[in-house]
Amino acid sequence: MSKIQALRTLRIGERPNLLWVELETEDGLTGLGETFRGAEAVEAVLHEQVAPWLVGRDARQIEAVSRHLAQPYLGFNSTGAEMRAASAVDIALWDLAGQRQGVPIHEALGGRVRGTVPVYNTCAGYAMKIWPFDGFAAGGGQTISLADLKAGLEPFQRIRKAVGDRIEVMCELHSLWGQHAATRICRALEDYDVFWAEDPIAKMDDAQALADLRRQTRVPICGSETLGGLRAFRELLAADALDVVMLDLSWCGGLTIGRKVAAFAEAYAKPLAPHDCTGPVVLTAGLHLAAHAPTAIYQEVVRASLSTWYGDLVTELPLIHKGQAQAPSAPGLGTRLHPQLRQRDDLHVRLSGTPRR
Ligand SMILES: [Mg+2]
């Protein structure tokens, strides 16, 4: 038994959406998890609903914990506060599992199939993702005018003119568009050989609408970081609504759900691309999954975050060279919260259970 004795949440005023979870076990280990958005709401779920059930349980029983926390009576099959709490706990449990076994998480998952993972930047590098249409969705996104369409295409024209076909370009649509406008945008993007159009419609759990869009355009459709739970991914894949499977481990249910989504992607012969824009722990967890998952093609990175504030939060960041991130080699996640984080004036810590310190 590796009994969980304490659950600690940490957040900082400077980054109000970020929330970390530390699970301490009686055998002296600390597992780290993270989630993003509505940090105080998730913190409340963790201390009011999760901790009373979780503290005292065996940290080795990750699947059983996931079955309980990621399928709550309310908040299931979503990326709501319950699922975000479950996701952070699950990442921490996998961190503990790796540390206990003395292996990186990708090895605990079954081993890596690649030693490095290609990364793309949200916004420059060997592959880049941009969102020039977002500003035109202010009216609700049901329609897009020809003038706005032309303006949104300009960056793609400039990129192709500047670098030709030497980089891949993705178009992020941030779930801002209705079916008609999304179809119009995707069709217009066909001339620029975009690698994918991401989250084209609102909401991305609408398998029928997405499948209909996909039939009307040659642009590959990517989705979606906004989905939680296995069933949402199953329904999109079964409806032939996706070309590329995107997930966010701090929203979908953690690595336990994430690795099953990766298995779906493999079974449906679709590439997998974990999301970042969340935080450094999710980025690291995504890299472990991308090293392990057979059909993973990319890990998203945000160079602007990676080269600045991510480094203030954790002790280790992924090593990236020439567009490739190295699979982490230290036990567990291979990163911890930075000691300086605990000294910050804007740090909010809340505790359930009995900590070691
Ligand atoms: Mg996205």
mmCIF file of C-alpha atoms and ligand atoms in Angstrom:
data_model
loop_
_atom_site.group_PDB
_atom_site.id
_atom_site.type_symbol
_atom_site.label_atom_id
_atom_site.label_comp_id
_atom_site.label_asym_id
_atom_site.label_seq_id
_atom_site.Cartn_x
_atom_site.Cartn_y
_atom_site.Cartn_z
ATOM 1 C CA MET A 1 0.000 0.000 0.000
ATOM 2 C CA SER A 2 1.182 3.486 -0.842
ATOM 3 C CA LYS A 3 -1.325 5.428 1.220
ATOM 4 C CA ILE A 4 -2.190 8.992 0.231
ATOM 5 C CA GLN A 5 -1.891 11.066 3.393
ATOM 6 C CA ALA A 6 -2.329 14.613 2.105
ATOM 7 C CA LEU A 7 -3.683 16.574 -0.852
ATOM 8 C CA ARG A 8 -2.287 20.069 -1.265
ATOM 9 C CA THR A 9 -3.404 22.656 -3.831
ATOM 10 C CA LEU A 10 -1.279 25.614 -4.845
ATOM 11 C CA ARG A 11 -2.050 28.596 -7.039
ATOM 12 C CA ILE A 12 -0.545 32.053 -7.581
ATOM 13 C CA GLY A 13 -2.227 35.401 -8.037
ATOM 14 C CA GLU A 14 -0.168 36.177 -11.107
ATOM 15 C CA ARG A 15 -1.588 33.168 -13.031
ATOM 16 C CA PRO A 16 -5.148 32.916 -11.721
ATOM 17 C CA ASN A 17 -6.164 30.029 -13.979
ATOM 18 C CA LEU A 18 -3.357 27.657 -13.011
ATOM 19 C CA LEU A 19 -3.782 25.151 -10.198
ATOM 20 C CA TRP A 20 -1.336 22.542 -8.969
ATOM 21 C CA VAL A 21 -2.073 19.457 -6.907
ATOM 22 C CA GLU A 22 0.471 17.669 -4.764
ATOM 23 C CA LEU A 23 -0.332 14.239 -3.355
ATOM 24 C CA GLU A 24 1.859 13.055 -0.498
ATOM 25 C CA THR A 25 2.091 9.361 0.286
ATOM 26 C CA GLU A 26 3.147 7.592 3.480
ATOM 27 C CA ASP A 27 6.145 6.094 1.678
ATOM 28 C CA GLY A 28 7.627 9.571 1.368
ATOM 29 C CA LEU A 29 6.767 10.493 -2.220
ATOM 30 C CA THR A 30 5.085 13.602 -3.619
ATOM 31 C CA GLY A 31 3.183 13.451 -6.900
ATOM 32 C CA LEU A 32 2.505 16.595 -8.922
ATOM 33 C CA GLY A 33 -0.531 17.400 -11.075
ATOM 34 C CA GLU A 34 -1.844 20.526 -12.749
ATOM 35 C CA THR A 35 -4.965 21.919 -14.338
ATOM 36 C CA PHE A 36 -6.093 25.219 -15.809
ATOM 37 C CA ARG A 37 -9.150 27.521 -15.815
ATOM 38 C CA GLY A 38 -11.365 28.347 -12.885
ATOM 39 C CA ALA A 39 -8.618 27.443 -10.415
ATOM 40 C CA GLU A 40 -10.608 28.377 -7.311
ATOM 41 C CA ALA A 41 -13.619 26.321 -8.433
ATOM 42 C CA VAL A 42 -11.407 23.270 -9.044
ATOM 43 C CA GLU A 43 -9.655 23.868 -5.723
ATOM 44 C CA ALA A 44 -13.068 23.744 -4.016
ATOM 45 C CA VAL A 45 -13.966 20.462 -5.759
ATOM 46 C CA LEU A 46 -10.638 18.974 -4.714
ATOM 47 C CA HIS A 47 -10.981 19.821 -1.030
ATOM 48 C CA GLU A 48 -14.755 19.421 -0.635
ATOM 49 C CA GLN A 49 -15.406 16.341 -2.781
ATOM 50 C CA VAL A 50 -12.158 14.638 -3.778
ATOM 51 C CA ALA A 51 -9.907 14.773 -0.701
ATOM 52 C CA PRO A 52 -12.408 13.258 1.795
ATOM 53 C CA TRP A 53 -12.665 10.232 -0.527
ATOM 54 C CA LEU A 54 -9.045 10.112 -1.733
ATOM 55 C CA VAL A 55 -6.958 10.672 1.410
ATOM 56 C CA GLY A 56 -6.265 7.285 2.977
ATOM 57 C CA ARG A 57 -6.548 5.416 -0.337
ATOM 58 C CA ASP A 58 -3.813 3.495 -2.147
ATOM 59 C CA ALA A 59 -2.030 5.706 -4.709
ATOM 60 C CA ARG A 60 -1.182 2.605 -6.750
ATOM 61 C CA GLN A 61 -4.832 2.060 -7.732
ATOM 62 C CA ILE A 62 -4.838 4.697 -10.463
ATOM 63 C CA GLU A 63 -7.483 3.040 -12.601
ATOM 64 C CA ALA A 64 -9.917 2.705 -9.694
ATOM 65 C CA VAL A 65 -9.380 6.327 -8.685
ATOM 66 C CA SER A 66 -9.952 7.429 -12.280
ATOM 67 C CA ARG A 67 -13.163 5.377 -12.499
ATOM 68 C CA HIS A 68 -14.453 7.161 -9.414
ATOM 69 C CA LEU A 69 -13.267 10.720 -9.990
ATOM 70 C CA ALA A 70 -13.618 10.991 -13.768
ATOM 71 C CA GLN A 71 -17.131 9.541 -13.748
ATOM 72 C CA PRO A 72 -18.781 11.576 -11.002
ATOM 73 C CA TYR A 73 -22.532 11.626 -10.404
ATOM 74 C CA LEU A 74 -22.516 15.155 -11.849
ATOM 75 C CA GLY A 75 -19.951 16.602 -14.220
ATOM 76 C CA PHE A 76 -19.216 13.477 -16.281
ATOM 77 C CA ASN A 77 -18.232 13.510 -19.976
ATOM 78 C CA SER A 78 -17.236 17.145 -19.787
ATOM 79 C CA THR A 79 -14.286 19.341 -19.007
ATOM 80 C CA GLY A 80 -16.110 20.820 -15.991
ATOM 81 C CA ALA A 81 -14.557 21.451 -12.598
ATOM 82 C CA GLU A 82 -14.997 17.819 -11.497
ATOM 83 C CA MET A 83 -13.142 16.548 -14.569
ATOM 84 C CA ARG A 84 -10.400 19.138 -14.243
ATOM 85 C CA ALA A 85 -9.923 18.110 -10.601
ATOM 86 C CA ALA A 86 -9.857 14.430 -11.601
ATOM 87 C CA SER A 87 -7.310 15.215 -14.319
ATOM 88 C CA ALA A 88 -4.898 16.960 -11.956
ATOM 89 C CA VAL A 89 -5.145 14.127 -9.420
ATOM 90 C CA ASP A 90 -4.581 11.534 -12.137
ATOM 91 C CA ILE A 91 -1.411 13.237 -13.414
ATOM 92 C CA ALA A 92 -0.119 13.316 -9.814
ATOM 93 C CA LEU A 93 -0.872 9.592 -9.391
ATOM 94 C CA TRP A 94 1.083 8.733 -12.547
ATOM 95 C CA ASP A 95 3.944 10.914 -11.287
ATOM 96 C CA LEU A 96 3.884 8.854 -8.083
ATOM 97 C CA ALA A 97 3.739 5.590 -10.043
ATOM 98 C CA GLY A 98 6.809 6.506 -12.055
ATOM 99 C CA GLN A 99 8.733 7.659 -8.988
ATOM 100 C CA ARG A 100 7.807 4.483 -7.091
ATOM 101 C CA GLN A 101 9.036 2.298 -9.954
ATOM 102 C CA GLY A 102 12.062 4.500 -10.652
ATOM 103 C CA VAL A 103 11.033 5.020 -14.289
ATOM 104 C CA PRO A 104 9.710 7.926 -16.365
ATOM 105 C CA ILE A 105 5.943 7.937 -16.914
ATOM 106 C CA HIS A 106 6.274 6.914 -20.555
ATOM 107 C CA GLU A 107 7.992 3.751 -19.371
ATOM 108 C CA ALA A 108 5.321 3.133 -16.729
ATOM 109 C CA LEU A 109 2.736 3.448 -19.535
ATOM 110 C CA GLY A 110 4.407 0.649 -21.492
ATOM 111 C CA GLY A 111 7.539 2.258 -22.861
ATOM 112 C CA ARG A 112 8.352 4.832 -25.469
ATOM 113 C CA VAL A 113 8.024 4.291 -29.204
ATOM 114 C CA ARG A 114 10.154 7.366 -29.975
ATOM 115 C CA GLY A 115 13.015 9.072 -28.152
ATOM 116 C CA THR A 116 12.131 12.531 -29.374
ATOM 117 C CA VAL A 117 8.788 14.108 -30.207
ATOM 118 C CA PRO A 118 8.362 16.776 -32.916
ATOM 119 C CA VAL A 119 7.025 20.029 -31.485
ATOM 120 C CA TYR A 120 5.227 22.893 -33.139
ATOM 121 C CA ASN A 121 5.053 26.389 -31.819
ATOM 122 C CA THR A 122 1.943 28.403 -31.178
ATOM 123 C CA CYS A 123 3.580 30.793 -33.148
ATOM 124 C CA ALA A 124 6.872 30.156 -35.249
ATOM 125 C CA GLY A 125 9.439 27.484 -35.990
ATOM 126 C CA TYR A 126 9.398 24.347 -38.114
ATOM 127 C CA ALA A 127 5.680 24.223 -37.766
ATOM 128 C CA MET A 128 3.469 26.990 -36.469
ATOM 129 C CA LYS A 129 -0.131 27.527 -35.459
ATOM 130 C CA ILE A 130 -1.918 30.835 -35.898
ATOM 131 C CA TRP A 131 -5.485 32.117 -35.412
ATOM 132 C CA PRO A 132 -6.020 35.071 -37.748
ATOM 133 C CA PHE A 133 -9.791 34.528 -38.030
ATOM 134 C CA ASP A 134 -10.617 34.879 -34.311
ATOM 135 C CA GLY A 135 -11.120 38.637 -34.435
ATOM 136 C CA PHE A 136 -13.851 38.276 -37.057
ATOM 137 C CA ALA A 137 -16.057 36.058 -34.879
ATOM 138 C CA ALA A 138 -17.109 38.890 -32.560
ATOM 139 C CA GLY A 139 -20.646 38.878 -33.983
ATOM 140 C CA GLY A 140 -21.250 35.296 -32.880
ATOM 141 C CA GLY A 141 -19.429 33.447 -35.625
ATOM 142 C CA GLN A 142 -22.487 32.366 -37.627
ATOM 143 C CA THR A 143 -21.212 34.066 -40.775
ATOM 144 C CA ILE A 144 -17.933 35.479 -42.097
ATOM 145 C CA SER A 145 -17.860 38.110 -44.828
ATOM 146 C CA LEU A 146 -15.713 37.735 -47.937
ATOM 147 C CA ALA A 147 -13.658 40.746 -46.826
ATOM 148 C CA ASP A 148 -12.942 39.181 -43.408
ATOM 149 C CA LEU A 149 -12.203 35.851 -45.056
ATOM 150 C CA LYS A 150 -9.641 37.530 -47.301
ATOM 151 C CA ALA A 151 -8.058 39.355 -44.357
ATOM 152 C CA GLY A 152 -7.810 36.112 -42.364
ATOM 153 C CA LEU A 153 -6.074 34.382 -45.269
ATOM 154 C CA GLU A 154 -3.392 37.061 -45.583
ATOM 155 C CA PRO A 155 -1.017 35.638 -42.936
ATOM 156 C CA PHE A 156 -1.102 32.268 -44.710
ATOM 157 C CA GLN A 157 -0.264 33.976 -47.999
ATOM 158 C CA ARG A 158 2.618 35.847 -46.359
ATOM 159 C CA ILE A 159 3.975 32.714 -44.687
ATOM 160 C CA ARG A 160 3.933 30.734 -47.925
ATOM 161 C CA LYS A 161 5.536 33.663 -49.773
ATOM 162 C CA ALA A 162 8.282 34.005 -47.139
ATOM 163 C CA VAL A 163 9.194 30.358 -46.518
ATOM 164 C CA GLY A 164 7.464 28.441 -49.311
ATOM 165 C CA ASP A 165 6.678 24.890 -48.289
ATOM 166 C CA ARG A 166 9.496 24.617 -45.733
ATOM 167 C CA ILE A 167 7.195 24.721 -42.698
ATOM 168 C CA GLU A 168 3.799 23.344 -41.826
ATOM 169 C CA VAL A 169 1.098 25.772 -40.764
ATOM 170 C CA MET A 170 -1.944 24.992 -38.652
ATOM 171 C CA CYS A 171 -5.023 27.171 -38.305
ATOM 172 C CA GLU A 172 -6.598 27.416 -34.846
ATOM 173 C CA LEU A 173 -10.285 28.388 -34.910
ATOM 174 C CA HIS A 174 -10.925 28.180 -31.130
ATOM 175 C CA SER A 175 -14.503 26.850 -31.382
ATOM 176 C CA LEU A 176 -15.743 30.283 -32.406
ATOM 177 C CA TRP A 177 -17.713 29.445 -35.539
ATOM 178 C CA GLY A 178 -21.053 28.159 -36.671
ATOM 179 C CA GLN A 179 -21.244 25.464 -39.301
ATOM 180 C CA HIS A 180 -21.659 27.714 -42.340
ATOM 181 C CA ALA A 181 -18.813 30.071 -41.463
ATOM 182 C CA ALA A 182 -16.488 27.232 -40.427
ATOM 183 C CA THR A 183 -17.079 25.488 -43.749
ATOM 184 C CA ARG A 184 -16.366 28.685 -45.649
ATOM 185 C CA ILE A 185 -13.096 29.237 -43.762
ATOM 186 C CA CYS A 186 -11.910 25.661 -44.145
ATOM 187 C CA ARG A 187 -12.630 25.664 -47.882
ATOM 188 C CA ALA A 188 -10.710 28.920 -48.288
ATOM 189 C CA LEU A 189 -7.747 27.439 -46.402
ATOM 190 C CA GLU A 190 -7.479 24.547 -48.858
ATOM 191 C CA ASP A 191 -5.281 26.612 -51.198
ATOM 192 C CA TYR A 192 -2.598 27.005 -48.501
ATOM 193 C CA ASP A 193 -2.091 23.344 -47.606
ATOM 194 C CA VAL A 194 -2.651 23.925 -43.902
ATOM 195 C CA PHE A 195 -1.694 20.925 -41.800
ATOM 196 C CA TRP A 196 -4.973 21.084 -39.900
ATOM 197 C CA ALA A 197 -7.867 23.367 -38.978
ATOM 198 C CA GLU A 198 -8.369 23.070 -35.213
ATOM 199 C CA ASP A 199 -11.640 23.260 -33.282
ATOM 200 C CA PRO A 200 -13.560 24.794 -36.214
ATOM 201 C CA ILE A 201 -17.025 24.722 -34.668
ATOM 202 C CA ALA A 202 -18.766 25.532 -31.408
ATOM 203 C CA LYS A 203 -19.099 23.099 -29.660
ATOM 204 C CA MET A 204 -16.662 20.370 -30.544
ATOM 205 C CA ASP A 205 -18.767 17.543 -29.076
ATOM 206 C CA ASP A 206 -21.243 17.881 -31.970
ATOM 207 C CA ALA A 207 -20.221 14.819 -33.944
ATOM 208 C CA GLN A 208 -22.851 15.257 -36.653
ATOM 209 C CA ALA A 209 -21.997 18.889 -37.388
ATOM 210 C CA LEU A 210 -18.281 18.165 -37.416
ATOM 211 C CA ALA A 211 -18.642 15.131 -39.660
ATOM 212 C CA ASP A 212 -20.754 17.221 -42.027
ATOM 213 C CA LEU A 213 -18.057 19.914 -42.109
ATOM 214 C CA ARG A 214 -15.343 17.342 -42.675
ATOM 215 C CA ARG A 215 -17.155 15.956 -45.711
ATOM 216 C CA GLN A 216 -17.254 19.434 -47.261
ATOM 217 C CA THR A 217 -13.562 20.358 -47.067
ATOM 218 C CA ARG A 218 -10.176 18.914 -47.924
ATOM 219 C CA VAL A 219 -8.557 20.598 -44.903
ATOM 220 C CA PRO A 220 -7.815 18.038 -42.154
ATOM 221 C CA ILE A 221 -9.911 18.641 -39.030
ATOM 222 C CA CYS A 222 -8.237 18.545 -35.594
ATOM 223 C CA GLY A 223 -10.103 18.271 -32.263
ATOM 224 C CA SER A 224 -10.295 18.695 -29.425
ATOM 225 C CA GLU A 225 -8.577 19.912 -26.301
ATOM 226 C CA THR A 226 -12.049 20.932 -25.076
ATOM 227 C CA LEU A 227 -13.320 17.339 -24.766
ATOM 228 C CA GLY A 228 -13.490 15.415 -21.502
ATOM 229 C CA GLY A 229 -14.002 11.700 -20.937
ATOM 230 C CA LEU A 230 -13.641 8.780 -23.307
ATOM 231 C CA ARG A 231 -17.094 8.859 -24.842
ATOM 232 C CA ALA A 232 -16.711 12.310 -26.410
ATOM 233 C CA PHE A 233 -13.671 11.143 -28.368
ATOM 234 C CA ARG A 234 -15.317 7.839 -29.276
ATOM 235 C CA GLU A 235 -18.340 9.606 -30.734
ATOM 236 C CA LEU A 236 -16.269 11.943 -32.916
ATOM 237 C CA LEU A 237 -14.085 9.124 -34.200
ATOM 238 C CA ALA A 238 -17.033 6.803 -34.816
ATOM 239 C CA ALA A 239 -18.754 9.597 -36.783
ATOM 240 C CA ASP A 240 -15.670 10.129 -39.021
ATOM 241 C CA ALA A 241 -15.526 13.687 -37.717
ATOM 242 C CA LEU A 242 -11.758 13.987 -37.058
ATOM 243 C CA ASP A 243 -8.483 13.711 -38.937
ATOM 244 C CA VAL A 244 -6.205 14.520 -35.964
ATOM 245 C CA VAL A 245 -6.940 13.817 -32.290
ATOM 246 C CA MET A 246 -6.016 16.651 -29.930
ATOM 247 C CA LEU A 247 -6.338 16.286 -26.154
ATOM 248 C CA ASP A 248 -5.377 18.211 -23.053
ATOM 249 C CA LEU A 249 -4.356 15.934 -20.200
ATOM 250 C CA SER A 250 -5.413 18.420 -17.535
ATOM 251 C CA TRP A 251 -8.945 18.596 -18.954
ATOM 252 C CA CYS A 252 -9.756 15.232 -20.530
ATOM 253 C CA GLY A 253 -9.287 13.135 -17.368
ATOM 254 C CA GLY A 254 -5.503 12.874 -17.052
ATOM 255 C CA LEU A 255 -3.167 10.211 -18.387
ATOM 256 C CA THR A 256 -5.538 7.347 -17.547
ATOM 257 C CA ILE A 257 -8.187 8.690 -19.925
ATOM 258 C CA GLY A 258 -5.540 10.202 -22.220
ATOM 259 C CA ARG A 259 -3.821 6.908 -22.917
ATOM 260 C CA LYS A 260 -7.192 5.358 -23.797
ATOM 261 C CA VAL A 261 -7.895 8.245 -26.185
ATOM 262 C CA ALA A 262 -4.469 7.515 -27.680
ATOM 263 C CA ALA A 263 -5.559 3.891 -28.130
ATOM 264 C CA PHE A 264 -8.729 5.109 -29.885
ATOM 265 C CA ALA A 265 -6.576 7.267 -32.156
ATOM 266 C CA GLU A 266 -4.436 4.248 -32.972
ATOM 267 C CA ALA A 267 -7.479 2.019 -33.583
ATOM 268 C CA TYR A 268 -8.996 4.600 -35.929
ATOM 269 C CA ALA A 269 -5.594 5.216 -37.595
ATOM 270 C CA LYS A 270 -5.565 8.875 -36.597
ATOM 271 C CA PRO A 271 -2.580 10.935 -35.448
ATOM 272 C CA LEU A 272 -2.499 12.230 -31.869
ATOM 273 C CA ALA A 273 -1.281 15.696 -30.831
ATOM 274 C CA PRO A 274 -1.315 16.662 -27.130
ATOM 275 C CA HIS A 275 -2.199 20.272 -26.268
ATOM 276 C CA ASP A 276 -0.260 22.885 -24.345
ATOM 277 C CA CYS A 277 -1.046 26.560 -23.595
ATOM 278 C CA THR A 278 -1.991 25.203 -20.189
ATOM 279 C CA GLY A 279 1.108 24.940 -17.994
ATOM 280 C CA PRO A 280 4.527 23.312 -17.678
ATOM 281 C CA VAL A 281 3.292 20.181 -15.888
ATOM 282 C CA VAL A 282 0.697 19.468 -18.575
ATOM 283 C CA LEU A 283 3.324 20.054 -21.246
ATOM 284 C CA THR A 284 5.623 17.534 -19.553
ATOM 285 C CA ALA A 285 2.813 14.993 -19.096
ATOM 286 C CA GLY A 286 1.828 15.440 -22.743
ATOM 287 C CA LEU A 287 5.388 14.742 -23.795
ATOM 288 C CA HIS A 288 5.399 11.469 -21.819
ATOM 289 C CA LEU A 289 2.189 10.422 -23.582
ATOM 290 C CA ALA A 290 3.472 11.527 -26.997
ATOM 291 C CA ALA A 291 6.670 9.513 -26.470
ATOM 292 C CA HIS A 292 4.571 6.434 -25.701
ATOM 293 C CA ALA A 293 1.514 6.718 -27.982
ATOM 294 C CA PRO A 294 2.046 4.921 -31.310
ATOM 295 C CA THR A 295 0.333 7.537 -33.507
ATOM 296 C CA ALA A 296 1.514 10.735 -31.769
ATOM 297 C CA ILE A 297 2.918 13.206 -34.274
ATOM 298 C CA TYR A 298 3.372 16.444 -32.363
ATOM 299 C CA GLN A 299 3.509 17.974 -28.900
ATOM 300 C CA GLU A 300 2.315 21.585 -28.881
ATOM 301 C CA VAL A 301 4.630 24.099 -27.206
ATOM 302 C CA VAL A 302 4.323 27.805 -26.629
ATOM 303 C CA ARG A 303 7.829 29.108 -27.062
ATOM 304 C CA ALA A 304 6.916 32.461 -25.516
ATOM 305 C CA SER A 305 5.877 30.692 -22.289
ATOM 306 C CA LEU A 306 8.587 28.072 -22.364
ATOM 307 C CA SER A 307 11.372 30.619 -22.620
ATOM 308 C CA THR A 308 9.987 32.902 -19.887
ATOM 309 C CA TRP A 309 7.548 32.150 -17.061
ATOM 310 C CA TYR A 310 7.288 28.333 -17.317
ATOM 311 C CA GLY A 311 10.847 28.223 -15.969
ATOM 312 C CA ASP A 312 9.828 30.114 -12.822
ATOM 313 C CA LEU A 313 7.252 27.480 -11.916
ATOM 314 C CA VAL A 314 9.001 24.103 -12.212
ATOM 315 C CA THR A 315 12.518 22.724 -11.779
ATOM 316 C CA GLU A 316 12.811 21.024 -15.188
ATOM 317 C CA LEU A 317 11.379 21.838 -18.608
ATOM 318 C CA PRO A 318 11.436 19.672 -21.740
ATOM 319 C CA LEU A 319 14.702 19.803 -23.673
ATOM 320 C CA ILE A 320 13.997 20.922 -27.215
ATOM 321 C CA HIS A 321 16.510 20.929 -30.052
ATOM 322 C CA LYS A 322 15.786 21.630 -33.712
ATOM 323 C CA GLY A 323 12.067 21.132 -33.349
ATOM 324 C CA GLN A 324 12.319 17.891 -31.359
ATOM 325 C CA ALA A 325 11.575 17.473 -27.645
ATOM 326 C CA GLN A 326 13.486 14.756 -25.834
ATOM 327 C CA ALA A 327 11.453 12.158 -24.004
ATOM 328 C CA PRO A 328 12.028 12.856 -20.272
ATOM 329 C CA SER A 329 14.313 10.362 -18.551
ATOM 330 C CA ALA A 330 13.920 11.040 -14.794
ATOM 331 C CA PRO A 331 11.451 8.984 -12.704
ATOM 332 C CA GLY A 332 7.826 10.074 -12.793
ATOM 333 C CA LEU A 333 7.105 13.351 -14.547
ATOM 334 C CA GLY A 334 10.720 14.368 -14.040
ATOM 335 C CA THR A 335 9.843 17.838 -12.826
ATOM 336 C CA ARG A 336 8.747 19.428 -9.537
ATOM 337 C CA LEU A 337 7.363 22.763 -8.459
ATOM 338 C CA HIS A 338 10.186 25.260 -8.202
ATOM 339 C CA PRO A 339 11.280 25.951 -4.584
ATOM 340 C CA GLN A 340 10.965 29.701 -5.265
ATOM 341 C CA LEU A 341 7.261 29.229 -5.989
ATOM 342 C CA ARG A 342 6.686 28.352 -2.321
ATOM 343 C CA GLN A 343 8.210 31.679 -1.247
ATOM 344 C CA ARG A 344 5.948 33.856 -3.378
ATOM 345 C CA ASP A 345 3.744 36.483 -1.736
ATOM 346 C CA ASP A 346 0.867 35.686 -4.095
ATOM 347 C CA LEU A 347 0.874 31.941 -3.317
ATOM 348 C CA HIS A 348 -2.368 30.379 -2.054
ATOM 349 C CA VAL A 349 -1.991 26.957 -0.456
ATOM 350 C CA ARG A 350 -4.818 24.790 0.810
ATOM 351 C CA LEU A 351 -4.403 21.444 2.484
ATOM 352 C CA SER A 352 -6.470 18.338 3.194
ATOM 353 C CA GLY A 353 -5.078 15.460 5.237
ATOM 354 C CA THR A 354 -1.827 15.312 7.197
ATOM 355 C CA PRO A 355 1.269 16.579 5.391
ATOM 356 C CA ARG A 356 4.855 15.575 6.080
ATOM 357 C CA ARG A 357 5.909 19.188 6.515
HETATM 358 MG MG MG B 1 -6.267 24.652 -29.535
#
